[in-house]
mmCIF file of C-alpha atoms in Angstrom:
data_model
loop_
_atom_site.group_PDB
_atom_site.id
_atom_site.type_symbol
_atom_site.label_atom_id
_atom_site.label_comp_id
_atom_site.label_asym_id
_atom_site.label_seq_id
_atom_site.Cartn_x
_atom_site.Cartn_y
_atom_site.Cartn_z
ATOM 1 C CA MET A 1 0.182 -31.479 3.185
ATOM 2 C CA SER A 2 -2.966 -29.425 2.815
ATOM 3 C CA PHE A 3 -3.643 -25.770 3.550
ATOM 4 C CA ARG A 4 -6.583 -23.355 3.578
ATOM 5 C CA ALA A 5 -6.907 -20.687 0.910
ATOM 6 C CA LEU A 6 -9.439 -18.156 -0.300
ATOM 7 C CA ILE A 7 -10.118 -19.271 -3.863
ATOM 8 C CA THR A 8 -11.467 -16.623 -6.217
ATOM 9 C CA ASP A 9 -13.204 -17.980 -9.313
ATOM 10 C CA ARG A 10 -15.257 -16.720 -12.241
ATOM 11 C CA ASP A 11 -18.255 -18.599 -13.628
ATOM 12 C CA ALA A 12 -19.462 -18.883 -17.224
ATOM 13 C CA GLU A 13 -21.552 -15.718 -16.827
ATOM 14 C CA GLY A 14 -18.528 -13.756 -15.637
ATOM 15 C CA ARG A 15 -19.535 -13.565 -11.975
ATOM 16 C CA VAL A 16 -16.549 -13.500 -9.625
ATOM 17 C CA THR A 17 -16.923 -15.091 -6.193
ATOM 18 C CA SER A 18 -14.562 -16.265 -3.450
ATOM 19 C CA SER A 19 -14.721 -19.108 -0.939
ATOM 20 C CA VAL A 20 -12.366 -20.729 1.564
ATOM 21 C CA GLN A 21 -11.197 -24.154 0.415
ATOM 22 C CA GLU A 22 -8.747 -26.845 1.506
ATOM 23 C CA LEU A 23 -5.976 -27.387 -1.060
ATOM 24 C CA ASP A 24 -3.098 -29.812 -1.462
ATOM 25 C CA ASP A 25 0.481 -28.540 -1.830
ATOM 26 C CA ILE A 26 0.509 -29.861 -5.380
ATOM 27 C CA ARG A 27 -1.778 -26.933 -6.303
ATOM 28 C CA LEU A 28 0.880 -24.367 -5.410
ATOM 29 C CA PRO A 29 2.413 -22.503 -8.394
ATOM 30 C CA GLU A 30 6.058 -22.695 -9.419
ATOM 31 C CA GLY A 31 8.713 -21.094 -7.232
ATOM 32 C CA ASN A 32 11.869 -21.873 -5.295
ATOM 33 C CA VAL A 33 10.760 -20.786 -1.817
ATOM 34 C CA THR A 34 7.688 -21.985 0.076
ATOM 35 C CA VAL A 35 6.393 -19.731 2.859
ATOM 36 C CA ASP A 36 4.025 -20.503 5.715
ATOM 37 C CA ILE A 37 1.991 -17.310 5.749
ATOM 38 C CA GLU A 38 1.083 -15.784 9.092
ATOM 39 C CA TRP A 39 -0.379 -12.423 8.036
ATOM 40 C CA ALA A 40 -1.557 -10.827 4.791
ATOM 41 C CA GLY A 41 -2.828 -7.341 4.016
ATOM 42 C CA LEU A 42 -5.893 -5.870 2.352
ATOM 43 C CA ASN A 43 -5.175 -3.178 -0.234
ATOM 44 C CA TYR A 44 -7.254 -1.345 -2.831
ATOM 45 C CA LYS A 45 -5.772 -3.564 -5.541
ATOM 46 C CA ASP A 46 -6.834 -6.635 -3.547
ATOM 47 C CA GLY A 47 -10.381 -5.318 -3.572
ATOM 48 C CA LEU A 48 -10.237 -5.188 -7.361
ATOM 49 C CA CYS A 49 -8.809 -8.712 -7.604
ATOM 50 C CA LEU A 50 -11.470 -10.225 -5.337
ATOM 51 C CA THR A 51 -14.326 -8.544 -7.189
ATOM 52 C CA GLY A 52 -13.047 -8.969 -10.743
ATOM 53 C CA GLY A 53 -12.350 -5.277 -11.217
ATOM 54 C CA GLY A 54 -9.607 -3.701 -13.282
ATOM 55 C CA GLY A 55 -8.820 -6.834 -15.275
ATOM 56 C CA LEU A 56 -5.930 -7.566 -12.897
ATOM 57 C CA VAL A 57 -6.600 -11.303 -12.627
ATOM 58 C CA ARG A 58 -6.262 -13.097 -15.949
ATOM 59 C CA ALA A 59 -6.497 -16.771 -14.939
ATOM 60 C CA TYR A 60 -8.977 -18.470 -12.611
ATOM 61 C CA PRO A 61 -9.204 -20.073 -10.095
ATOM 62 C CA HIS A 62 -6.951 -17.636 -8.287
ATOM 63 C CA VAL A 63 -5.556 -16.810 -4.844
ATOM 64 C CA GLY A 64 -5.349 -13.057 -4.260
ATOM 65 C CA GLY A 65 -3.334 -11.070 -1.742
ATOM 66 C CA ILE A 66 -0.607 -8.725 -3.004
ATOM 67 C CA ASP A 67 1.401 -8.744 0.223
ATOM 68 C CA PHE A 68 2.102 -11.206 3.008
ATOM 69 C CA ALA A 69 4.575 -12.084 5.759
ATOM 70 C CA GLY A 70 5.516 -15.422 7.244
ATOM 71 C CA THR A 71 8.338 -17.892 7.721
ATOM 72 C CA VAL A 72 10.212 -19.978 5.176
ATOM 73 C CA ARG A 73 8.971 -23.576 5.056
ATOM 74 C CA ASP A 74 11.242 -24.805 2.280
ATOM 75 C CA SER A 75 13.923 -23.071 0.206
ATOM 76 C CA ALA A 76 16.029 -23.935 -2.820
ATOM 77 C CA ASP A 77 17.750 -20.534 -2.609
ATOM 78 C CA SER A 78 20.786 -20.026 -0.363
ATOM 79 C CA ARG A 79 19.608 -16.576 0.702
ATOM 80 C CA TYR A 80 16.689 -17.993 2.687
ATOM 81 C CA ALA A 81 16.781 -20.613 5.431
ATOM 82 C CA VAL A 82 13.944 -22.656 6.868
ATOM 83 C CA GLY A 83 12.276 -20.721 9.664
ATOM 84 C CA GLN A 84 13.463 -17.307 8.455
ATOM 85 C CA ALA A 85 10.912 -14.482 8.636
ATOM 86 C CA VAL A 86 10.217 -12.827 5.288
ATOM 87 C CA VAL A 87 7.886 -10.280 3.740
ATOM 88 C CA LEU A 88 6.634 -10.028 0.165
ATOM 89 C CA THR A 89 5.113 -7.082 -1.659
ATOM 90 C CA GLY A 90 4.598 -6.464 -5.353
ATOM 91 C CA TRP A 91 5.919 -8.351 -8.378
ATOM 92 C CA ARG A 92 2.263 -8.853 -9.395
ATOM 93 C CA VAL A 93 1.883 -11.545 -6.763
ATOM 94 C CA GLY A 94 -1.821 -11.776 -5.974
ATOM 95 C CA GLU A 95 -2.549 -10.730 -9.568
ATOM 96 C CA THR A 96 -0.760 -13.015 -12.034
ATOM 97 C CA HIS A 97 0.792 -15.304 -9.390
ATOM 98 C CA TRP A 98 -1.040 -16.806 -6.421
ATOM 99 C CA GLY A 99 -0.704 -14.539 -3.410
ATOM 100 C CA GLY A 100 -1.143 -14.201 0.307
ATOM 101 C CA TYR A 101 -4.759 -15.212 0.965
ATOM 102 C CA ALA A 102 -3.701 -18.718 1.904
ATOM 103 C CA GLU A 103 -1.838 -20.452 4.677
ATOM 104 C CA ARG A 104 0.962 -21.270 2.239
ATOM 105 C CA ALA A 105 2.599 -19.686 -0.812
ATOM 106 C CA ARG A 106 5.325 -20.673 -3.229
ATOM 107 C CA VAL A 107 7.199 -17.783 -4.838
ATOM 108 C CA ASN A 108 10.418 -16.689 -6.504
ATOM 109 C CA ALA A 109 13.137 -15.930 -3.948
ATOM 110 C CA ASP A 110 13.896 -12.647 -5.729
ATOM 111 C CA TRP A 111 10.497 -11.337 -4.668
ATOM 112 C CA LEU A 112 11.107 -11.784 -0.942
ATOM 113 C CA VAL A 113 12.770 -9.464 1.555
ATOM 114 C CA PRO A 114 14.201 -10.638 4.907
ATOM 115 C CA LEU A 115 12.144 -9.172 7.713
ATOM 116 C CA PRO A 116 14.156 -6.408 9.437
ATOM 117 C CA LYS A 117 15.026 -6.817 13.102
ATOM 118 C CA GLY A 118 12.410 -5.288 15.320
ATOM 119 C CA LEU A 119 9.450 -6.144 13.058
ATOM 120 C CA SER A 120 7.238 -9.179 13.578
ATOM 121 C CA THR A 121 5.263 -10.717 10.715
ATOM 122 C CA HIS A 122 2.199 -9.004 12.202
ATOM 123 C CA ASP A 123 4.003 -5.654 12.191
ATOM 124 C CA ALA A 124 5.126 -6.199 8.601
ATOM 125 C CA MET A 125 1.527 -6.444 7.429
ATOM 126 C CA VAL A 126 0.410 -3.450 9.446
ATOM 127 C CA VAL A 127 2.972 -1.657 7.278
ATOM 128 C CA GLY A 128 2.510 -3.777 4.137
ATOM 129 C CA THR A 129 2.473 -2.466 0.596
ATOM 130 C CA ALA A 130 0.916 0.765 1.881
ATOM 131 C CA GLY A 131 3.793 1.547 4.213
ATOM 132 C CA LEU A 132 6.472 0.503 1.758
ATOM 133 C CA THR A 133 4.962 2.790 -0.876
ATOM 134 C CA ALA A 134 4.760 5.647 1.622
ATOM 135 C CA MET A 135 8.421 5.238 2.566
ATOM 136 C CA LEU A 136 9.497 5.103 -1.078
ATOM 137 C CA ALA A 137 7.627 8.375 -1.596
ATOM 138 C CA ILE A 138 9.357 9.999 1.389
ATOM 139 C CA ASP A 139 12.737 8.785 0.133
ATOM 140 C CA ARG A 140 12.055 10.265 -3.322
ATOM 141 C CA LEU A 141 10.931 13.641 -1.975
ATOM 142 C CA GLU A 142 13.971 13.872 0.283
ATOM 143 C CA ALA A 143 16.240 13.006 -2.634
ATOM 144 C CA ALA A 144 14.668 16.004 -4.383
ATOM 145 C CA GLY A 145 15.593 18.268 -1.477
ATOM 146 C CA LEU A 146 12.672 18.096 0.972
ATOM 147 C CA THR A 147 13.753 18.428 4.599
ATOM 148 C CA PRO A 148 11.918 18.758 7.931
ATOM 149 C CA ALA A 149 13.119 22.364 8.071
ATOM 150 C CA ALA A 150 10.773 23.175 5.190
ATOM 151 C CA GLY A 151 7.160 24.205 5.637
ATOM 152 C CA GLU A 152 4.040 22.105 5.284
ATOM 153 C CA VAL A 153 3.849 18.744 3.548
ATOM 154 C CA LEU A 154 0.398 17.770 2.279
ATOM 155 C CA VAL A 155 -0.765 14.150 2.438
ATOM 156 C CA THR A 156 -3.952 13.390 0.503
ATOM 157 C CA GLY A 157 -6.211 10.415 1.137
ATOM 158 C CA ALA A 158 -4.827 10.634 4.635
ATOM 159 C CA ALA A 159 -7.371 8.318 6.279
ATOM 160 C CA GLY A 160 -6.465 5.424 3.981
ATOM 161 C CA GLY A 161 -3.630 2.954 4.410
ATOM 162 C CA VAL A 162 -0.908 4.761 2.460
ATOM 163 C CA GLY A 163 -1.985 8.206 3.590
ATOM 164 C CA SER A 164 -2.245 7.407 7.288
ATOM 165 C CA ILE A 165 1.130 5.658 7.373
ATOM 166 C CA ALA A 166 2.733 8.475 5.369
ATOM 167 C CA THR A 167 1.275 10.963 7.848
ATOM 168 C CA ALA A 168 2.653 9.005 10.799
ATOM 169 C CA MET A 169 6.137 8.534 9.357
ATOM 170 C CA LEU A 170 6.498 12.109 8.119
ATOM 171 C CA ALA A 171 5.485 13.434 11.536
ATOM 172 C CA ARG A 172 7.927 11.059 13.242
ATOM 173 C CA LEU A 173 10.688 12.381 10.955
ATOM 174 C CA GLY A 174 9.928 15.932 12.054
ATOM 175 C CA TYR A 175 7.796 17.209 9.168
ATOM 176 C CA GLN A 176 4.785 19.488 9.564
ATOM 177 C CA VAL A 177 1.990 17.442 7.993
ATOM 178 C CA ALA A 178 -1.333 18.679 6.650
ATOM 179 C CA ALA A 179 -3.697 15.695 6.252
ATOM 180 C CA LEU A 180 -6.354 15.984 3.554
ATOM 181 C CA SER A 181 -9.279 13.569 3.661
ATOM 182 C CA GLY A 182 -12.804 13.184 2.374
ATOM 183 C CA ARG A 183 -13.638 11.664 5.767
ATOM 184 C CA PRO A 184 -13.093 14.482 8.271
ATOM 185 C CA GLN A 185 -14.589 12.309 11.036
ATOM 186 C CA HIS A 186 -11.157 10.665 11.199
ATOM 187 C CA GLY A 187 -9.426 13.972 11.909
ATOM 188 C CA GLU A 188 -8.693 13.265 15.573
ATOM 189 C CA ALA A 189 -7.127 9.900 14.701
ATOM 190 C CA LEU A 190 -4.884 11.629 12.153
ATOM 191 C CA LYS A 191 -3.872 14.268 14.690
ATOM 192 C CA ALA A 192 -2.951 11.458 17.069
ATOM 193 C CA LEU A 193 -0.590 10.188 14.339
ATOM 194 C CA GLY A 194 1.074 13.586 14.221
ATOM 195 C CA ALA A 195 -0.870 15.606 11.643
ATOM 196 C CA ALA A 196 -0.569 19.309 12.414
ATOM 197 C CA SER A 197 -3.752 20.215 10.546
ATOM 198 C CA ILE A 198 -6.747 18.508 8.916
ATOM 199 C CA ILE A 199 -8.177 19.639 5.591
ATOM 200 C CA ASP A 200 -11.613 18.570 4.345
ATOM 201 C CA ARG A 201 -11.344 17.402 0.745
ATOM 202 C CA ASN A 202 -14.620 19.089 -0.207
ATOM 203 C CA ASP A 203 -13.391 22.431 1.155
ATOM 204 C CA PHE A 204 -10.078 21.967 -0.663
ATOM 205 C CA LEU A 205 -11.775 21.353 -4.010
ATOM 206 C CA ALA A 206 -14.326 24.134 -3.470
ATOM 207 C CA GLN A 207 -11.649 26.837 -3.602
ATOM 208 C CA PRO A 208 -11.727 28.877 -6.833
ATOM 209 C CA ASP A 209 -9.673 27.346 -9.625
ATOM 210 C CA LYS A 210 -6.811 29.384 -11.057
ATOM 211 C CA PRO A 211 -3.889 28.468 -13.343
ATOM 212 C CA LEU A 212 -1.643 29.123 -10.326
ATOM 213 C CA GLU A 213 -2.883 29.362 -6.758
ATOM 214 C CA SER A 214 -1.320 30.622 -3.560
ATOM 215 C CA ALA A 215 1.863 28.649 -2.929
ATOM 216 C CA ARG A 216 1.538 26.672 0.298
ATOM 217 C CA TRP A 217 3.086 23.184 0.157
ATOM 218 C CA ASP A 218 6.793 22.448 0.195
ATOM 219 C CA GLY A 219 5.963 18.889 -0.796
ATOM 220 C CA ALA A 220 3.070 16.471 -1.052
ATOM 221 C CA ILE A 221 2.287 12.763 -1.130
ATOM 222 C CA ASP A 222 -0.834 12.114 -3.170
ATOM 223 C CA SER A 223 -2.736 8.831 -3.148
ATOM 224 C CA VAL A 224 -5.900 10.239 -4.737
ATOM 225 C CA GLY A 225 -5.054 11.501 -8.211
ATOM 226 C CA GLY A 226 -7.727 13.146 -10.345
ATOM 227 C CA LYS A 227 -8.955 16.608 -9.377
ATOM 228 C CA VAL A 228 -7.136 16.589 -6.040
ATOM 229 C CA LEU A 229 -3.724 16.094 -7.653
ATOM 230 C CA GLY A 230 -4.492 18.648 -10.358
ATOM 231 C CA LYS A 231 -5.366 21.266 -7.758
ATOM 232 C CA LEU A 232 -2.533 20.639 -5.326
ATOM 233 C CA LEU A 233 0.050 20.994 -8.128
ATOM 234 C CA LYS A 234 -1.052 24.631 -8.449
ATOM 235 C CA GLN A 235 -0.311 25.200 -4.747
ATOM 236 C CA VAL A 236 3.210 23.770 -4.476
ATOM 237 C CA LYS A 237 5.912 26.281 -3.573
ATOM 238 C CA TYR A 238 8.814 27.152 -5.827
ATOM 239 C CA GLY A 239 11.113 24.150 -6.268
ATOM 240 C CA GLY A 240 8.764 21.824 -4.380
ATOM 241 C CA ALA A 241 7.889 18.276 -5.318
ATOM 242 C CA VAL A 242 4.894 15.935 -5.318
ATOM 243 C CA ALA A 243 4.968 12.129 -5.106
ATOM 244 C CA SER A 244 2.023 10.529 -6.910
ATOM 245 C CA LEU A 245 1.187 6.965 -5.886
ATOM 246 C CA GLY A 246 -2.550 6.335 -6.209
ATOM 247 C CA ASN A 247 -5.661 6.955 -8.279
ATOM 248 C CA ALA A 248 -8.604 6.427 -5.933
ATOM 249 C CA GLY A 249 -9.992 9.739 -7.210
ATOM 250 C CA GLY A 250 -9.487 8.954 -10.894
ATOM 251 C CA ILE A 251 -6.726 8.534 -13.452
ATOM 252 C CA ALA A 252 -7.312 11.796 -15.319
ATOM 253 C CA LEU A 253 -4.996 14.709 -14.571
ATOM 254 C CA GLU A 254 -6.156 18.219 -15.409
ATOM 255 C CA THR A 255 -3.255 20.629 -15.098
ATOM 256 C CA SER A 256 -1.079 23.022 -17.067
ATOM 257 C CA VAL A 257 2.621 23.557 -17.536
ATOM 258 C CA LEU A 258 2.579 26.748 -15.423
ATOM 259 C CA PRO A 259 3.460 25.184 -12.026
ATOM 260 C CA PHE A 260 6.357 23.402 -13.715
ATOM 261 C CA ILE A 261 7.820 26.253 -15.735
ATOM 262 C CA LEU A 262 7.023 29.171 -13.405
ATOM 263 C CA ARG A 263 7.665 27.507 -10.043
ATOM 264 C CA GLY A 264 10.005 24.733 -11.121
ATOM 265 C CA ILE A 265 8.064 22.030 -9.280
ATOM 266 C CA SER A 266 8.539 18.289 -9.829
ATOM 267 C CA LEU A 267 6.021 15.452 -10.045
ATOM 268 C CA PHE A 268 7.366 11.984 -9.247
ATOM 269 C CA GLY A 269 5.555 8.727 -9.874
ATOM 270 C CA ILE A 270 6.039 6.126 -7.120
ATOM 271 C CA ASP A 271 5.779 2.429 -7.976
ATOM 272 C CA SER A 272 6.344 -0.209 -5.313
ATOM 273 C CA VAL A 273 5.579 -3.258 -7.471
ATOM 274 C CA MET A 274 8.828 -3.591 -9.430
ATOM 275 C CA GLN A 275 11.265 -1.851 -7.078
ATOM 276 C CA PRO A 276 14.789 -3.367 -7.076
ATOM 277 C CA TYR A 277 15.742 -5.600 -4.168
ATOM 278 C CA ALA A 278 18.319 -3.249 -2.612
ATOM 279 C CA ARG A 279 15.879 -0.350 -2.545
ATOM 280 C CA ARG A 280 13.220 -2.524 -0.914
ATOM 281 C CA VAL A 281 15.634 -3.714 1.767
ATOM 282 C CA ALA A 282 16.702 -0.139 2.525
ATOM 283 C CA ALA A 283 13.099 1.063 2.700
ATOM 284 C CA TRP A 284 12.062 -1.742 5.056
ATOM 285 C CA GLN A 285 15.028 -1.036 7.317
ATOM 286 C CA ARG A 286 14.087 2.627 7.495
ATOM 287 C CA ILE A 287 10.465 1.711 8.208
ATOM 288 C CA ALA A 288 11.575 -0.491 11.106
ATOM 289 C CA ALA A 289 13.509 2.444 12.546
ATOM 290 C CA THR A 290 10.813 5.074 11.911
ATOM 291 C CA PHE A 291 7.266 3.751 12.127
ATOM 292 C CA ASP A 292 5.605 4.011 15.536
ATOM 293 C CA LEU A 293 3.551 0.812 15.567
ATOM 294 C CA PRO A 294 1.943 1.308 19.026
ATOM 295 C CA ALA A 295 0.695 4.753 17.994
ATOM 296 C CA TYR A 296 -0.886 3.263 14.874
ATOM 297 C CA ALA A 297 -2.569 0.315 16.623
ATOM 298 C CA GLY A 298 -5.983 1.998 16.756
ATOM 299 C CA LEU A 299 -6.089 2.103 12.956
ATOM 300 C CA VAL A 300 -5.547 -1.643 12.510
ATOM 301 C CA ARG A 301 -8.363 -4.160 12.086
ATOM 302 C CA GLU A 302 -7.680 -7.896 12.049
ATOM 303 C CA ILE A 303 -9.927 -10.254 10.076
ATOM 304 C CA LYS A 304 -10.093 -13.893 8.974
ATOM 305 C CA LEU A 305 -10.024 -15.348 5.452
ATOM 306 C CA GLU A 306 -13.798 -15.744 5.472
ATOM 307 C CA GLU A 307 -14.279 -12.003 6.027
ATOM 308 C CA LEU A 308 -12.213 -10.925 3.023
ATOM 309 C CA PRO A 309 -14.963 -10.788 0.350
ATOM 310 C CA GLU A 310 -16.993 -8.316 2.412
ATOM 311 C CA ALA A 311 -13.885 -6.306 3.312
ATOM 312 C CA ALA A 312 -12.922 -6.130 -0.382
ATOM 313 C CA VAL A 313 -16.207 -4.421 -1.201
ATOM 314 C CA ALA A 314 -15.719 -2.002 1.691
ATOM 315 C CA ILE A 315 -12.226 -0.909 0.642
ATOM 316 C CA LEU A 316 -13.409 -0.184 -2.905
ATOM 317 C CA ALA A 317 -16.238 1.912 -1.472
ATOM 318 C CA GLY A 318 -13.777 3.992 0.575
ATOM 319 C CA GLU A 319 -15.099 2.622 3.848
ATOM 320 C CA VAL A 320 -11.804 1.296 5.242
ATOM 321 C CA ARG A 321 -9.797 3.407 7.677
ATOM 322 C CA GLY A 322 -6.104 2.653 8.162
ATOM 323 C CA ARG A 323 -5.056 -0.963 7.643
ATOM 324 C CA VAL A 324 -6.970 -4.246 7.489
ATOM 325 C CA ILE A 325 -4.776 -7.319 7.972
ATOM 326 C CA VAL A 326 -5.644 -11.003 7.602
ATOM 327 C CA SER A 327 -4.710 -13.603 10.201
ATOM 328 C CA LEU A 328 -3.477 -16.894 8.705
ATOM 329 C CA GLY A 329 -1.248 -18.335 11.426
ATOM 330 C CA ALA A 330 -2.305 -21.171 13.685
#
């Protein structure tokens, strides 16, 4: 049996290019479950993999795509039956193991999660790695004591995939969300998701820098890093917490110990790649019960395999709003 895949390759001069090719099943990597992929997602990390950035891909030719959803075609693991709907995120699939930019994938059963009731494979990729990461961040902040009865929760990079889904889910859970973005033209779309206020990133960073600033945020989910994270830490209220899950604004962190020792704040790192199975299942179940998919529909763009190289460049340039998902089903 053959299938279509976006093959990413690097030539002798180091140029990385991608093209759609027809492959035989024998080309699939090792694994004990084969999945017919119906939808895949486009994430910032995918943009790096398709353009050769970040050194994420070590062996070429390669099939990218760090998340996908589909149905089981063949299984040597008793947990998964033929025809069962599944979703995969993380485990370095799409980086060191062939991923979702193909009509078929073969993976380790431990990397899969059964699709929760109420979510289609299309829905699962609207959520994707971005939504799973956002929910893990919400879970972590709530474990630290954040409740809807608190004040404002800041979401940075709010027009992106993680930020927009975090905004929508926090609002649905009853939180008062302030959405910070460098693209204020998307403010009305964020308000439609439930954001109570919109903050321009340039205005936020233009405020005078002090070792400690006026305390405003009871919690925050930050997908930007860099100067934005450094500044918001100075504005978190006593006992508040921040979940850090991205570095689109840089990996450097300029801060001091003062917010930690004078206000007792906490900074949590959120990783969705290597999360244990039980935590993934619980997060996906909560997503299915929380995320308002119809309300988010206007922030979803569907593309084909052939459009991925151009979309990869766009997401790295910060030109993607919400979620881009890739259609692979018949």
